[in-house]
Tab-separated table of C-alpha atoms in Angstrom:
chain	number	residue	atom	x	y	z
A	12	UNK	CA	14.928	-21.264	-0.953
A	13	UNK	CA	14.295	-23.612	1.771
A	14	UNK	CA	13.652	-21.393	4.445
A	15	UNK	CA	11.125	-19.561	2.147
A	16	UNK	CA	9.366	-22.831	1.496
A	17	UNK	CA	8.924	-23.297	4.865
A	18	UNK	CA	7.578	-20.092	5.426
A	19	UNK	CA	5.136	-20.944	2.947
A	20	UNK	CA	4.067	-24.140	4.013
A	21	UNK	CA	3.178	-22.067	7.196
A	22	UNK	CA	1.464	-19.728	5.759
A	23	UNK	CA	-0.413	-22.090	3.452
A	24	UNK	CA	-1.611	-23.909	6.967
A	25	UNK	CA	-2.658	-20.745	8.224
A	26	UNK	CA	-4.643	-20.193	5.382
A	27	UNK	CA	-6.413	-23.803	5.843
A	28	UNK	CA	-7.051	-22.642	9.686
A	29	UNK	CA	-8.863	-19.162	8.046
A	30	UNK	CA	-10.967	-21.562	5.775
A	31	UNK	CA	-11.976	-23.598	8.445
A	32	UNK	CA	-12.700	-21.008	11.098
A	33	UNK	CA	-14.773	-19.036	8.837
A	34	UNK	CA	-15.994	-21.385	5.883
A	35	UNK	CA	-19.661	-21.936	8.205
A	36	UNK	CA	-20.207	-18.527	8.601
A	37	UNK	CA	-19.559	-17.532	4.844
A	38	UNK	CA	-21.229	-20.155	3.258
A	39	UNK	CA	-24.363	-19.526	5.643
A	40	UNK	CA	-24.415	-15.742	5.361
A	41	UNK	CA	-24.063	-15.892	1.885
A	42	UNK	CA	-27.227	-18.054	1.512
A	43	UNK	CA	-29.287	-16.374	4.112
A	44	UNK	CA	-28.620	-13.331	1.855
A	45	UNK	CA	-29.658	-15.042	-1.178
A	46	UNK	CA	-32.876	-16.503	0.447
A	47	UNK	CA	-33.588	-12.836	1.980
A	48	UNK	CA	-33.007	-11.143	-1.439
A	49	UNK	CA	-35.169	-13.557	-3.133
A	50	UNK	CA	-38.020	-12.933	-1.004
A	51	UNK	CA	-37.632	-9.449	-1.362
A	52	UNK	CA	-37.494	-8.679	-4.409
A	53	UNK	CA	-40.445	-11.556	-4.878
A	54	UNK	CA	-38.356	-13.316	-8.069
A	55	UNK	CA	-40.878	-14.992	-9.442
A	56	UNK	CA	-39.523	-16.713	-12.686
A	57	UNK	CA	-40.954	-20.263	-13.605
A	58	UNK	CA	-37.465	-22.062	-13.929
A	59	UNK	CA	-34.810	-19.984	-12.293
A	60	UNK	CA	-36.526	-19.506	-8.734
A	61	UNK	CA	-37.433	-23.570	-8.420
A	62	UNK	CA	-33.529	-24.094	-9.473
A	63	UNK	CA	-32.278	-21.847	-7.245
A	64	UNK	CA	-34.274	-23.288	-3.868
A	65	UNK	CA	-33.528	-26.979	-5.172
A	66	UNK	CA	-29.871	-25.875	-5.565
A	67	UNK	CA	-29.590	-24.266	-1.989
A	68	UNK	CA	-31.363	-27.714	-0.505
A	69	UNK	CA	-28.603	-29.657	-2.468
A	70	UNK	CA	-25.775	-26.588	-1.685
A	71	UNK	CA	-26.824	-27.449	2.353
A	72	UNK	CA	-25.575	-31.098	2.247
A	73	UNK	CA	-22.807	-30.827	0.330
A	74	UNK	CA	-21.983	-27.953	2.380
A	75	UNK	CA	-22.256	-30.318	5.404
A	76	UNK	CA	-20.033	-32.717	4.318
A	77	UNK	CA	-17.003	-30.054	3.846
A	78	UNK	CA	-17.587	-28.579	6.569
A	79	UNK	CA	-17.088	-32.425	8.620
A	80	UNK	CA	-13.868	-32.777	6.391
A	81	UNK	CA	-12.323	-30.043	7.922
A	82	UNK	CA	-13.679	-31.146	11.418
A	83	UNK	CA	-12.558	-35.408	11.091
A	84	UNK	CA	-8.704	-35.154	9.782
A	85	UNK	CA	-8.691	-38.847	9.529
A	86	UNK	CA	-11.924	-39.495	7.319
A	87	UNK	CA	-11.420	-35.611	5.779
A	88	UNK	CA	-10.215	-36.755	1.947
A	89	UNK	CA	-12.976	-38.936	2.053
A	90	UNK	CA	-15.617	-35.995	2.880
A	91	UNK	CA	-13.903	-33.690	0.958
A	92	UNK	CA	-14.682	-36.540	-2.071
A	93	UNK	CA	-18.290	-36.923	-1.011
A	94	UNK	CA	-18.657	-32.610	-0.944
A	95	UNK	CA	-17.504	-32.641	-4.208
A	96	UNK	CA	-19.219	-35.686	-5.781
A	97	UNK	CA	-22.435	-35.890	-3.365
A	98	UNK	CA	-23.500	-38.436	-1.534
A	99	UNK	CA	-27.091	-40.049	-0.222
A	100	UNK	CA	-28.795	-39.450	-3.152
A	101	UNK	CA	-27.844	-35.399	-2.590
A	102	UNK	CA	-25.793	-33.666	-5.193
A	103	UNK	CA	-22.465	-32.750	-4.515
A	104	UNK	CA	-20.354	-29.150	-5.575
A	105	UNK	CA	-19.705	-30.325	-8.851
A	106	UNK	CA	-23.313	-31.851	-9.585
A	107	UNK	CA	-24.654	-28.215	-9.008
A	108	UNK	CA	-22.012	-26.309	-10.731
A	109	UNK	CA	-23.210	-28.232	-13.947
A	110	UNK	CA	-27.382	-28.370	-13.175
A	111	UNK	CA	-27.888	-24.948	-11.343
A	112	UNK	CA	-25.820	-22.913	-13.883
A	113	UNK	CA	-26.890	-19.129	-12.571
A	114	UNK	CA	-27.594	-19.501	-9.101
A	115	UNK	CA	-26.464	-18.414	-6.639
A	116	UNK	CA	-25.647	-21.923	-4.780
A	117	UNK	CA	-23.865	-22.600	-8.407
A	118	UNK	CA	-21.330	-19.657	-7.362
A	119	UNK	CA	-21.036	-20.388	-4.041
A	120	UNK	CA	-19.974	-24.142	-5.201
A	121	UNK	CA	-17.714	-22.716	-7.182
A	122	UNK	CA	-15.474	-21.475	-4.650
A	123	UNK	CA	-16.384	-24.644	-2.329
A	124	UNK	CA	-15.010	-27.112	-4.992
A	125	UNK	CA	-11.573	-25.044	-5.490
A	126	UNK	CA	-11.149	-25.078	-1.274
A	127	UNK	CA	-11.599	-28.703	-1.758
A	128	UNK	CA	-9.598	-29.620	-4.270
A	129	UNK	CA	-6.703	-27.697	-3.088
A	130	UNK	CA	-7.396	-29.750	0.977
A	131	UNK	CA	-6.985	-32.737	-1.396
A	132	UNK	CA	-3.743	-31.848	-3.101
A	133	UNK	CA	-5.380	-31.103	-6.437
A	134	UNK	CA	-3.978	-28.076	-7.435
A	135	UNK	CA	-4.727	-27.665	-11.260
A	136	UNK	CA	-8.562	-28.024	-10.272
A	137	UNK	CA	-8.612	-25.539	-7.273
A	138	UNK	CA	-7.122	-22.973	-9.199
A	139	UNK	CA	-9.817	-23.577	-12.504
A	140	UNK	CA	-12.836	-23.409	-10.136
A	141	UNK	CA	-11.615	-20.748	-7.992
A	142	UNK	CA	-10.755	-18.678	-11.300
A	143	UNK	CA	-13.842	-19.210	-11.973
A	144	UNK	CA	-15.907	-18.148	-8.749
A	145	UNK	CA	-16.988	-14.432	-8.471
A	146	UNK	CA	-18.165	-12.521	-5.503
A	147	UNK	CA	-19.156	-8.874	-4.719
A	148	UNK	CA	-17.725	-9.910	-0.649
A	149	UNK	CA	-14.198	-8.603	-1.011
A	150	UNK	CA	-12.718	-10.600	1.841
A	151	UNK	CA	-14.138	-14.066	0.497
A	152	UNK	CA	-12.533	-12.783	-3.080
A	153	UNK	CA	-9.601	-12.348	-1.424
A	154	UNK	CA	-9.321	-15.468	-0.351
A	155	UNK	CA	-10.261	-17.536	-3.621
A	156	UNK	CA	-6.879	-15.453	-4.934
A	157	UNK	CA	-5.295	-16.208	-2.333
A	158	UNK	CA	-5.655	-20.023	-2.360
A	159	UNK	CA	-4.934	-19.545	-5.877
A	160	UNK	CA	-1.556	-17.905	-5.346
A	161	UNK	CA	-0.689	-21.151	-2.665
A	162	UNK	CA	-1.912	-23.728	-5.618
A	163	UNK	CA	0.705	-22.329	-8.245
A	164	UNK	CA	3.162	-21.824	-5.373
A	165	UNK	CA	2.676	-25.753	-4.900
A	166	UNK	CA	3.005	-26.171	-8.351
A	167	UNK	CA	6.157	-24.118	-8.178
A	168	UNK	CA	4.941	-21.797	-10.495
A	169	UNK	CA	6.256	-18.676	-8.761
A	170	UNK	CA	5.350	-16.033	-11.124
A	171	UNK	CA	1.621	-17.089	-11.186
A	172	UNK	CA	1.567	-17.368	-7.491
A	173	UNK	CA	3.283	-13.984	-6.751
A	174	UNK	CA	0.316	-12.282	-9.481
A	175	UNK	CA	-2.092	-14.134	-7.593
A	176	UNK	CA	-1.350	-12.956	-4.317
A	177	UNK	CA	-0.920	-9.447	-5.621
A	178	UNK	CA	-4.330	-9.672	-6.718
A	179	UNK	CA	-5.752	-10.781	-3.730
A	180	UNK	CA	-3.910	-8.061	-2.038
A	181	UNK	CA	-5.290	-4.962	-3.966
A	182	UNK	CA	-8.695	-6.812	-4.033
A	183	UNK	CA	-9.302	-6.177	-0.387
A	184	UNK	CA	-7.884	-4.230	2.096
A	185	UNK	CA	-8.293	-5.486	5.747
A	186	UNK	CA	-6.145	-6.724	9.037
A	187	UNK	CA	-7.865	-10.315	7.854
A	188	UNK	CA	-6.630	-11.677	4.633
A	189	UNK	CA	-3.975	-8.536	3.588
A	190	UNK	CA	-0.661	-9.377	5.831
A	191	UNK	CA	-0.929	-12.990	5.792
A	192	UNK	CA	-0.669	-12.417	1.268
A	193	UNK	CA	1.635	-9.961	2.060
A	194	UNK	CA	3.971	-11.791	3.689
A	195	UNK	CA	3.123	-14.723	1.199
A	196	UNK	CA	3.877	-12.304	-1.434
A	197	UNK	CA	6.914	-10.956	-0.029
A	198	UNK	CA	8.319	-14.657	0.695
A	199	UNK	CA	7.904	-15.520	-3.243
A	200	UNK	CA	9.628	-12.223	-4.697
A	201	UNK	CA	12.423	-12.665	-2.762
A	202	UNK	CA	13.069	-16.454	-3.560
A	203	UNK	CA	12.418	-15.422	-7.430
A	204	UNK	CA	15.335	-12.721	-6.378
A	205	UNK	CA	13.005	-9.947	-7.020
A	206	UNK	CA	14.091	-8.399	-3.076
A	207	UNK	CA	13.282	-4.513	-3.693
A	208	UNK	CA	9.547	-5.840	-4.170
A	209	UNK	CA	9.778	-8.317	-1.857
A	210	UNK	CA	11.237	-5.403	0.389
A	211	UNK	CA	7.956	-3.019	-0.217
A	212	UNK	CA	5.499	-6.264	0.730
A	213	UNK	CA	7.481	-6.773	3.929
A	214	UNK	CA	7.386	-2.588	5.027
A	215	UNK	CA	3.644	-2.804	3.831
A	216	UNK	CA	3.071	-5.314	6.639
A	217	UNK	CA	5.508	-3.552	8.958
A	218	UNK	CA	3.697	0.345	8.673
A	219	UNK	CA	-0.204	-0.997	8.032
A	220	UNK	CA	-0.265	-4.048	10.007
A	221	UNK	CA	2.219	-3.578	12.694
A	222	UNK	CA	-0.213	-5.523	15.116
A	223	UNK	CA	-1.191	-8.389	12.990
A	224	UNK	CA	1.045	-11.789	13.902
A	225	UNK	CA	2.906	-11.867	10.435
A	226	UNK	CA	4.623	-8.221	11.906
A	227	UNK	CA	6.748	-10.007	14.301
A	228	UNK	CA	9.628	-11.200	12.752
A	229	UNK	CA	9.138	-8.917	9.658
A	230	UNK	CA	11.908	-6.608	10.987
A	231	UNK	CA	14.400	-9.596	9.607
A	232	UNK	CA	12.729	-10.043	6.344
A	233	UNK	CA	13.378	-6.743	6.226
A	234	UNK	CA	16.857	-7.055	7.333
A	235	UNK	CA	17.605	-9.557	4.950
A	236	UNK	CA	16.284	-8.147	1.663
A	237	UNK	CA	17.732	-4.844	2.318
A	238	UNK	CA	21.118	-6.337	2.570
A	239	UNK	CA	20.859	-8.111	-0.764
A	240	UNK	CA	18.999	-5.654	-2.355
């Protein structure tokens, strides 16, 4: 059990890294679709179109602010705090969550507020505002259930993590986010002592992603579970 924990704590940081690398290039290609579709399609409601450009000015800064917490490790739970909460008179995740109901920037702070709260430790939170985030961008779905599945595994709630990964391994399927859940979800059946489905995670990774970095040493997973099994 202590081996697999330390498997996961490796794969949770790896995780963390994907967040990081990629959280400034989701977050603006998400809104520079929203802006674009907007303007296209000319959506000219009296309330909704004024709350949804006031929410992407406020979604910018608070957006800013995550994005230097994963940059400044010292000062990062700090940031992470002030992306969540707002700061200089600018709204925070949480503040447009609950006054931009709707929008766009509303979703999108959604699934910034769980990848906070989970930075900061608070699992219980990530996992209710990451439940409730929705996206039609498979890979960024995938990884709001996959963060998911590392919150309960924190929690030690194995069952809940190894559903979550599951589900954020049928939700997309790509050499990104599907052999780093894999092995995630492999690592978690075979501590609960589930090691036939641990044993079809760990083949998954070693026939479909046999180039990806979680193949390397998936020959002794293998090994191992088929041994017990």
């Amino acid at each position: 059990t202590a081996e697999v924990f330390d498997t996961l704590d490796q794969s949770a940081s790896s995780t963390e890294r994907i967040v990081a690398k990629y959280q400034k290039h989701i977050i603006g290609s998400v809104l520079v679709i929203v802006i674009m579709v907007l303007g296209f399609l000319g959506y000219s409601s009296l309330v909704l179109e004024p709350n949804s450009d006031e929410a992407n000015n406020e979604l910018f800064t608070a957006q800013n602010y995550f994005s230097l917490a994963l940059e400044d490790n010292e000062n990062s739970d700090s940031l992470f705090l002030m992306s969540l909460n707002g700061g200089e008179g600018k709204y925070g995740f949480l503040d447009i969550i609950k006054n931009y109901r709707g929008t766009d920037a509303a979703n999108i702070s959604l699934y910034s507020a769980g990848m906070a709260y989970y930075h900061l430790n608070d699992f219980k939170n990530s996992i209710e505002y990451l439940n409730d985030f929705d996206s039609e961008d498979e890979i960024l779905n995938a990884l709001a259930l996959g963060v998911i599945g590392d919150s309960f595994a924190e929690l030690d709630q194995l069952e809940d993590a190894l559903d979550s990964y599951d589900d954020a391994i049928n939700s997309s399927t790509n050499d990104f986010t599907s052999p780093k859940f894999l092995l995630k979800a492999g690592n978690i059946a075979s501590s609960l002592g589930k090691k036939s489905i641990a044993l079809d995670y760990y083949k998954r990774i070693k026939e479909d992603y046999s180039k990806s970095s979680e193949s390397f040493l998936i020959d002794i997973q293998i090994e191992k579970n088929s041994l017990k099994n």
